[in-house]
Amino acid sequence: MDPAKPSLELLRSLTDEHVLRALMQHRRLTRAELATETGISKPTVGESVRRLTEAGLVVDTGERTPGGRGRGRVGSYYALADVGVALAVAIAPEGIVAECVDAHGDTVSRAEVKIGEPARPEEVAAALRTAVTTARRGTARLAVVSAADPVDRVTGRMVQLPDAPFLLGELDTVEVLAPHVDGPVTVDNDVNWAARAERDVHKGQWDDFAYVFLGAGMGCAIVSDGEIRRGHGGLTGEIAHLVTVGPRGKAIRLIEVFDELGLRLPGSTAIDVDRLLAAVTGPRAAATRDALGKAVSGVLAAVVALADPETIVIGGPWGGHPVVLDTIAEAFAGLPRHVLVRAAELTVEPSLAGARLDALNRLRSAVIAR
Amino acid sequence: MDPAKPSLELLRSLTDEHVLRALMQHRRLTRAELATETGISKPTVGESVRRLTEAGLVVDTGERTPGGRGRGRVGSYYALADVGVALAVAIAPEGIVAECVDAHGDTVSRAEVKIGEPARPEEVAAALRTAVTTARRGTARLAVVSAADPVDRVTGRMVQLPDAPFLLGELDTVEVLAPHVDGPVTVDNDVNWAARAERDVHKGQWDDFAYVFLGAGMGCAIVSDGEIRRGHGGLTGEIAHLVTVGPRGKAIRLIEVFDELGLRLPGSTAIDVDRLLAAVTGPRAAATRDALGKAVSGVLAAVVALADPETIVIGGPWGGHPVVLDTIAEAFAGLPRHVLVRAAELTVEPSLAGARLDALNRLRSAVIAR
DNA sequence: CAATTCTAGTCAGGAGTCTTGCCCAGAAAG
DNA sequence: CTTTCTGGGCAAGACTCCTGACTAGAATTG
């Protein structure tokens, strides 16, 4: 039965929720301001504030309305009590960033820990612990993690796909973080988080788009009806095995294109980004550019066919490079169905930004649910 | 502001909604049965029934509880009043089927109209009018339409994609039906409806799967997080231009495979299903089977990469054929990432079944919203 | 400096909704 | 005929929200 049972308690909790959300957004408000902000009557708001104060969720800040504002009676400012923080963590092969956000959306602390390449799982786990313990302020009520590898939707663990780049290795993020977090740990891959951040930049306008990330690993995030689609195992957008156009017009998997072009790191599953960038800008670059353009636009054709995005956003160390972007856009424009291709808006820590915002929303919901 | 404002009116409408939903599901109930069914107290239910009767949404059927049931006082049975019907329509090149469903989920009428091939738009429109006027009983409060062509998500009109099969032609379903329906007309393509029906067969178990339809036209529906994903323009799953493996290992678009195999209807954009089935079962079938298996499994690889389904369902006149299905499953099993491939469960009018169920849900919501 | 004006917060009254508990009517069972 | 049992209704109580009036206190105004 979908709709909630009607009861007076429902009403009361709805009132409290409105008040709490208003305080999260506006930091500090008087009872009167709360009433106009929420549209609820003054006496009801007063009662709610009394309840929430008693429950320890709201405190009288002691501040009074400044004289300058009006001439009437001074009001008391109320604010959210200390309700704990949420952790937002980004795990990449280069290093780890951990941040704490409070219910107002402020980042209260931050820690960075570098990792030596190639990353070994034990090293990553140790760095993760260090970053989180350094960053933590007060009780962390939940954690949201971005990881630069495919993530199993159910267990939150990294998944190695055959022959596909695997940057971090076997790492059970949930297990590592559990001792440091007093609540659920959510893990998803970095491209999905970056796409969520991109969506929030274009709030309400972009409901359906795709975000293609081209770096040492390749991935694609699909936003449909305003939400990231993860699929059954969380492996939506793992495009390494997508069939596309190879260097001589042959149908091969995307990851194989980089073998044929000799652009993978020897002894590793990852793509050699530096060499790739040198190859598309240096002498005799035309052939490489042509091959990459055809291969990637074959992927974009698949994205258009199976997700029908409004636009396609391309990001990542080499995908975001102007030369590569132009090459891809040009090759893609020749296909029968094409959409606007553009560079990602967010370039600095896009996946952390996405994880941070989700951490905030989850923290707020957790506070409201007592 | 997401959560509804707390008010007493909210409570009342919630109570009415519970009562109405119980009556939709159970056809006829006494006040006491309504109370136990909804979990709401007897006086409250009584009051709600009084309100709803006054509003004309509920009627006293005049029936009394039969003596056999217990020994207590006789109760009065209440039931939903006549609140109109919903139209469910399936438009295919062969013909049109229109049905009326009432709020209990009963199909109260049905009409079929054949169309001569090839279908001309005016002929289809005329057949549509005939089917709907024949089937309609009472006021149709809304219509849900399945159409065997790509459908624009915003306008509900058919969309012709370059070089892709286009079976029904330019047809503005919404405009044709508007005079016959007293409410909104919803249009989507037949594969999406079939997939919805398949989802409802596996209620709650299948949240993420793909439905690949292979017939005169080809399409694919993606169910993610329990919902059909349509994309920005409603063209999700139009796989004709997906890059896949051609007959000699060349990377070509799916639709071109049928050109190379000589399996398209001359002078038309559609696939010649009869000739295709003959080619895969007759003598020298091995080469054709091999080509089809590779081409389709390339499409499935794309579906897996971009949607990560739990299973892939294959249906349609030639896709559902055992020989074809086996061929595809075999070719697909050789790829690095593969999931279970199975035939569609529903084979008789699957898209109409999906449209019918959606029509029912929409009708119920419309009734509850007064 | 006193009167006026204005505002945050509270109080009182009233309307509305839900629930529990009790009672009644009436049919079947004993 | 009495007992048992069930659907339905009534009354009382608890609770929530709202409107409107009131109070306290500060700034402005004359």
Coordinates of C-alpha atoms in Angstrom, one line a residue, chain B:
Chain B
M1 CA 9.1 21.8 -1.6
D2 CA 8.7 18.1 -1.8
P3 CA 6.7 17.0 1.2
A4 CA 3.0 18.1 1.2
K5 CA 1.9 20.8 3.6
P6 CA 0.4 19.3 6.7
S7 CA -3.3 20.0 6.9
L8 CA -6.4 18.2 8.0
E9 CA -7.6 18.1 4.4
L10 CA -4.5 16.0 3.6
L11 CA -5.6 13.4 6.2
R12 CA -9.1 13.3 4.9
S13 CA -8.1 12.8 1.3
L14 CA -5.7 10.1 2.4
T15 CA -8.5 8.2 4.1
D16 CA -10.7 8.5 1.0
E17 CA -7.9 7.2 -1.1
H18 CA -7.5 4.2 1.1
V19 CA -11.2 3.4 0.9
L20 CA -11.3 3.9 -2.8
R21 CA -8.3 1.7 -3.4
A22 CA -9.8 -1.0 -1.3
L23 CA -13.0 -0.9 -3.2
M24 CA -11.2 -1.0 -6.5
Q25 CA -9.4 -4.1 -5.4
H26 CA -12.2 -5.9 -3.8
R27 CA -15.2 -4.9 -5.9
R28 CA -17.7 -4.7 -3.0
L29 CA -17.2 -4.4 0.8
T30 CA -19.1 -3.6 3.9
R31 CA -18.1 -0.7 6.1
A32 CA -16.7 -3.2 8.6
E33 CA -14.7 -5.0 6.0
L34 CA -13.3 -1.7 4.7
A35 CA -12.2 -0.9 8.2
T36 CA -10.2 -4.1 8.7
E37 CA -8.9 -4.0 5.1
T38 CA -7.6 -0.4 5.4
G39 CA -6.6 -0.5 9.0
I40 CA -8.6 2.6 9.6
S41 CA -11.2 2.8 12.4
K42 CA -14.8 2.1 11.8
P43 CA -16.2 5.6 12.5
T44 CA -13.6 7.1 10.2
V45 CA -14.4 4.7 7.4
G46 CA -18.1 5.3 7.9
E47 CA -17.6 9.0 7.5
S48 CA -15.5 8.5 4.4
V49 CA -18.1 6.3 2.8
R50 CA -20.7 8.9 3.5
R51 CA -18.5 11.6 1.9
L52 CA -17.7 9.5 -1.1
T53 CA -21.4 8.4 -1.6
E54 CA -22.4 12.1 -1.5
A55 CA -19.7 12.8 -4.1
G56 CA -21.1 10.1 -6.3
L57 CA -17.9 8.0 -6.3
V58 CA -19.4 5.2 -4.2
V59 CA -22.8 3.6 -4.2
D60 CA -24.8 1.3 -1.9
T61 CA -25.3 -1.8 -4.0
G62 CA -28.4 -2.8 -2.2
E63 CA -26.8 -6.2 -1.6
R64 CA -26.7 -7.4 2.0
T65 CA -24.4 -9.9 3.6
P66 CA -25.6 -13.4 3.1
G67 CA -26.9 -15.2 6.1
G68 CA -24.4 -18.1 5.7
R69 CA -21.4 -16.0 6.6
G70 CA -22.0 -15.4 10.3
R71 CA -24.8 -14.9 12.7
G72 CA -24.6 -11.2 13.4
R73 CA -26.3 -8.3 11.9
V74 CA -26.5 -8.0 8.1
G75 CA -24.2 -5.5 6.5
S76 CA -24.6 -3.3 3.4
Y77 CA -22.2 -3.8 0.5
Y78 CA -20.7 -0.7 -1.0
A79 CA -19.1 -0.5 -4.4
L80 CA -17.5 2.0 -6.7
A81 CA -20.0 4.0 -8.7
D82 CA -19.7 4.2 -12.5
V83 CA -16.6 6.3 -12.8
G84 CA -16.0 5.8 -16.5
V85 CA -13.6 3.6 -18.4
A86 CA -10.1 3.9 -19.8
L87 CA -9.2 3.0 -23.4
A88 CA -6.3 0.8 -24.2
V89 CA -5.4 0.7 -27.9
A90 CA -2.8 -1.2 -29.8
I91 CA -1.9 0.0 -33.3
A92 CA 0.0 -2.4 -35.5
P93 CA 0.5 -2.7 -39.3
E94 CA -1.9 -5.7 -39.3
G95 CA -4.7 -4.0 -37.5
I96 CA -6.0 -2.2 -34.5
V97 CA -7.3 -3.5 -31.2
A98 CA -9.2 -1.2 -28.8
E99 CA -10.4 -2.2 -25.3
C100 CA -12.2 -0.6 -22.5
V101 CA -11.2 -1.3 -18.9
D102 CA -13.1 -0.2 -15.8
A103 CA -11.6 0.8 -12.4
H104 CA -11.7 -2.8 -11.2
G105 CA -9.4 -3.9 -14.0
D106 CA -12.1 -5.7 -16.0
T107 CA -12.0 -5.5 -19.7
V108 CA -15.6 -4.5 -20.5
S109 CA -15.4 -4.3 -24.3
R110 CA -13.1 -5.0 -27.2
A111 CA -13.0 -4.1 -30.9
E112 CA -10.7 -5.2 -33.7
V113 CA -10.2 -3.6 -37.1
K114 CA -7.9 -5.0 -39.8
I115 CA -5.7 -2.9 -42.0
G116 CA -4.6 -3.7 -45.5
E117 CA -0.8 -3.8 -46.1
P118 CA 1.1 -1.7 -46.7
A119 CA -0.7 0.6 -44.2
R120 CA -1.5 4.1 -45.4
P121 CA -1.7 6.8 -42.7
E122 CA -5.3 7.9 -43.6
E123 CA -6.4 4.3 -43.5
V124 CA -4.8 3.7 -40.1
A125 CA -6.5 6.9 -38.8
A126 CA -9.9 5.8 -40.1
A127 CA -9.4 2.3 -38.6
L128 CA -8.4 3.8 -35.3
R129 CA -11.6 5.9 -35.2
T130 CA -13.8 2.9 -36.0
A131 CA -12.1 0.7 -33.4
V132 CA -12.5 3.3 -30.7
T133 CA -16.1 4.2 -31.4
T134 CA -17.0 0.6 -31.5
A135 CA -15.3 -0.3 -28.3
R136 CA -16.2 2.7 -26.2
R137 CA -18.7 2.2 -23.3
G138 CA -19.7 5.3 -21.4
T139 CA -17.2 8.1 -21.0
A140 CA -13.6 7.3 -21.7
R141 CA -11.6 9.3 -19.1
L142 CA -8.3 8.6 -20.8
A143 CA -6.6 6.6 -23.5
V144 CA -3.3 4.6 -23.5
V145 CA -2.0 3.8 -26.9
S146 CA 0.6 1.3 -28.1
A147 CA 2.0 2.1 -31.6
A148 CA 4.4 0.0 -33.7
D149 CA 6.8 2.8 -34.5
P150 CA 9.0 5.2 -32.6
V151 CA 6.9 7.7 -30.7
D152 CA 7.9 11.2 -29.7
R153 CA 7.8 11.5 -26.0
V154 CA 6.4 15.0 -25.9
T155 CA 3.9 15.2 -28.8
G156 CA 3.0 11.5 -28.9
R157 CA 3.4 11.5 -32.7
M158 CA 5.2 8.9 -34.7
V159 CA 8.8 9.7 -35.6
Q160 CA 10.5 8.6 -38.8
L161 CA 14.2 7.8 -38.3
P162 CA 16.4 7.9 -41.4
D163 CA 16.7 4.6 -43.1
A164 CA 14.9 2.8 -40.3
P165 CA 11.7 0.7 -40.7
F166 CA 8.6 2.9 -40.5
L167 CA 5.5 0.9 -40.5
L168 CA 2.5 3.1 -39.7
G169 CA 3.6 6.4 -41.2
E170 CA 2.8 9.9 -40.1
L171 CA -0.1 9.6 -37.7
D172 CA -1.0 12.0 -34.9
T173 CA -2.7 9.6 -32.5
V174 CA -3.4 12.3 -30.0
E175 CA -5.3 14.4 -32.5
V176 CA -7.3 11.5 -33.9
L177 CA -8.4 10.3 -30.4
A178 CA -9.0 13.6 -28.8
P179 CA -12.7 13.9 -29.9
H180 CA -13.4 10.4 -28.5
V181 CA -11.7 10.7 -25.1
D182 CA -12.5 13.0 -22.3
G183 CA -9.0 13.3 -20.9
P184 CA -5.3 12.7 -21.6
V185 CA -4.0 10.4 -24.4
T186 CA -0.8 8.6 -23.7
V187 CA 1.2 7.1 -26.5
D188 CA 4.3 4.9 -26.4
N189 CA 5.8 2.3 -28.7
D190 CA 4.8 -1.3 -28.6
V191 CA 8.1 -2.7 -27.4
N192 CA 8.0 -0.5 -24.3
W193 CA 4.5 -1.6 -23.5
A194 CA 5.4 -5.3 -24.0
A195 CA 8.3 -4.8 -21.7
R196 CA 6.1 -3.3 -19.1
A197 CA 3.8 -6.2 -19.3
E198 CA 6.7 -8.6 -18.9
R199 CA 7.8 -6.6 -15.9
D200 CA 4.4 -7.0 -14.3
V201 CA 4.4 -10.7 -14.9
H202 CA 7.6 -10.9 -12.8
K203 CA 6.3 -8.3 -10.3
G204 CA 8.9 -7.1 -7.9
Q205 CA 11.6 -9.5 -9.1
W206 CA 12.6 -8.0 -12.4
D207 CA 13.7 -4.4 -11.8
D208 CA 16.4 -4.3 -14.5
F209 CA 16.1 -6.1 -17.8
A210 CA 16.0 -5.4 -21.5
Y211 CA 13.4 -6.5 -24.0
V212 CA 14.7 -6.9 -27.5
F213 CA 12.0 -7.1 -30.2
L214 CA 12.8 -8.5 -33.6
G215 CA 10.2 -8.3 -36.2
A216 CA 9.5 -6.2 -39.3
G217 CA 10.9 -3.4 -37.2
M218 CA 13.4 -3.8 -34.5
G219 CA 13.3 -2.2 -31.1
C220 CA 14.6 -2.6 -27.6
A221 CA 13.0 -1.6 -24.3
I222 CA 15.1 -0.9 -21.2
V223 CA 13.6 -1.4 -17.8
S224 CA 15.8 0.2 -15.1
D225 CA 14.9 0.5 -11.4
G226 CA 11.5 -1.0 -12.3
E227 CA 10.5 1.6 -14.9
I228 CA 10.7 1.8 -18.6
R229 CA 13.3 4.4 -19.6
R230 CA 12.3 6.5 -22.6
G231 CA 15.1 9.1 -22.8
H232 CA 14.7 12.7 -23.8
G233 CA 12.7 12.2 -27.0
G234 CA 11.2 8.8 -26.3
L235 CA 13.6 7.1 -28.7
T236 CA 15.4 4.9 -26.3
G237 CA 15.9 1.5 -27.8
E238 CA 15.7 2.4 -31.4
I239 CA 18.6 0.1 -32.3
A240 CA 18.6 0.3 -36.1
H241 CA 21.7 2.5 -36.2
L242 CA 23.6 0.7 -33.5
V243 CA 27.1 -0.3 -34.7
T244 CA 27.6 -4.0 -34.7
V245 CA 29.3 -6.9 -36.4
G246 CA 28.5 -7.2 -40.1
P247 CA 28.6 -10.4 -42.2
R248 CA 32.4 -10.3 -42.9
G249 CA 33.5 -8.9 -39.5
K250 CA 33.0 -5.3 -40.7
A251 CA 31.6 -2.7 -38.4
I252 CA 28.3 -1.7 -39.8
R253 CA 24.9 -0.5 -38.5
L254 CA 22.4 -3.1 -37.5
I255 CA 19.9 -2.2 -40.2
E256 CA 22.6 -2.5 -42.9
V257 CA 23.1 -6.2 -42.0
F258 CA 19.7 -6.9 -43.5
D259 CA 20.6 -5.1 -46.6
E260 CA 23.7 -7.1 -47.0
L261 CA 21.8 -10.3 -46.4
G262 CA 19.1 -9.3 -48.8
L263 CA 16.4 -9.6 -46.1
R264 CA 14.6 -6.3 -46.4
L265 CA 11.3 -5.9 -48.2
P266 CA 12.0 -4.2 -51.6
G267 CA 10.7 -0.7 -51.8
S268 CA 10.2 -0.6 -48.0
T269 CA 12.2 0.0 -44.9
A270 CA 10.9 -3.1 -43.2
I271 CA 12.5 -6.5 -42.7
D272 CA 11.0 -9.4 -44.7
V273 CA 10.2 -11.7 -41.8
D274 CA 9.0 -14.6 -43.9
R275 CA 12.1 -14.6 -46.1
L276 CA 14.3 -14.3 -43.0
L277 CA 12.7 -17.3 -41.3
A278 CA 13.1 -19.3 -44.5
A279 CA 16.7 -18.3 -44.7
V280 CA 17.6 -19.5 -41.2
T281 CA 15.7 -22.8 -41.4
G282 CA 16.2 -23.8 -45.1
P283 CA 19.3 -25.2 -46.8
R284 CA 22.6 -23.3 -46.6
A285 CA 21.1 -21.7 -43.4
A286 CA 24.4 -21.8 -41.5
A287 CA 25.9 -18.7 -43.0
T288 CA 22.8 -16.6 -42.4
R289 CA 22.4 -17.9 -38.9
D290 CA 26.0 -17.1 -38.2
A291 CA 25.6 -13.5 -39.5
L292 CA 22.5 -12.9 -37.6
G293 CA 23.9 -14.3 -34.4
K294 CA 27.0 -12.1 -34.6
A295 CA 25.0 -9.0 -35.5
V296 CA 22.4 -9.4 -32.7
S297 CA 24.9 -10.4 -30.1
G298 CA 26.8 -7.2 -30.9
V299 CA 23.6 -5.4 -30.1
L300 CA 23.3 -7.4 -26.9
A301 CA 26.9 -6.4 -25.9
A302 CA 25.9 -2.8 -26.2
V303 CA 22.8 -3.4 -24.1
V304 CA 24.8 -5.1 -21.4
A305 CA 27.4 -2.3 -21.5
L306 CA 24.9 0.5 -21.3
A307 CA 22.1 -0.9 -19.3
D308 CA 23.5 -3.8 -17.2
P309 CA 20.3 -5.8 -17.3
E310 CA 19.7 -8.9 -15.1
T311 CA 18.3 -10.8 -18.1
I312 CA 17.6 -10.1 -21.7
V313 CA 14.2 -11.0 -23.0
I314 CA 13.9 -11.6 -26.8
G315 CA 10.6 -11.5 -28.5
G316 CA 8.9 -10.7 -31.9
P317 CA 8.0 -12.7 -35.0
W318 CA 11.6 -13.9 -35.8
G319 CA 13.3 -13.1 -32.5
G320 CA 11.0 -15.4 -30.7
H321 CA 11.6 -18.3 -33.1
P322 CA 13.5 -21.1 -31.3
V323 CA 16.2 -21.4 -34.0
V324 CA 16.9 -17.7 -34.0
L325 CA 16.9 -17.5 -30.2
D326 CA 19.3 -20.4 -29.9
T327 CA 21.6 -18.9 -32.5
I328 CA 21.7 -15.6 -30.7
A329 CA 22.1 -17.1 -27.3
E330 CA 25.0 -19.2 -28.5
A331 CA 26.8 -16.3 -30.2
F332 CA 26.2 -14.0 -27.2
A333 CA 27.6 -16.6 -24.7
G334 CA 31.0 -16.3 -26.3
L335 CA 31.3 -12.6 -25.3
P336 CA 33.2 -11.6 -22.2
R337 CA 30.2 -10.2 -20.4
H338 CA 26.9 -12.0 -20.9
V339 CA 23.7 -12.5 -19.1
L340 CA 20.8 -14.9 -19.3
V341 CA 18.9 -14.6 -22.6
R342 CA 15.4 -16.0 -22.7
A343 CA 12.2 -15.8 -24.7
A344 CA 9.4 -13.5 -23.8
E345 CA 6.9 -15.0 -21.4
L346 CA 3.9 -13.2 -22.9
T347 CA 3.3 -13.9 -26.5
V348 CA -0.3 -13.0 -27.1
E349 CA -0.8 -9.3 -27.5
P350 CA 2.0 -8.4 -25.1
S351 CA 1.9 -4.7 -25.9
L352 CA -1.8 -4.4 -25.5
A353 CA -1.4 -6.1 -22.1
G354 CA 1.1 -3.5 -21.0
A355 CA -1.1 -0.6 -22.3
R356 CA -4.1 -2.1 -20.6
L357 CA -2.4 -2.3 -17.2
D358 CA -1.2 1.3 -17.5
A359 CA -4.6 2.4 -18.5
L360 CA -6.0 0.8 -15.4
N361 CA -3.4 2.5 -13.1
R362 CA -4.0 5.9 -14.7
L363 CA -7.8 5.5 -14.4
R364 CA -7.5 4.6 -10.8
S365 CA -5.3 7.6 -10.1
A366 CA -7.7 9.8 -12.0
V367 CA -10.6 8.6 -9.9
I368 CA -8.8 9.2 -6.7
A369 CA -7.8 12.7 -7.8
R370 CA -11.6 13.3 -8.2

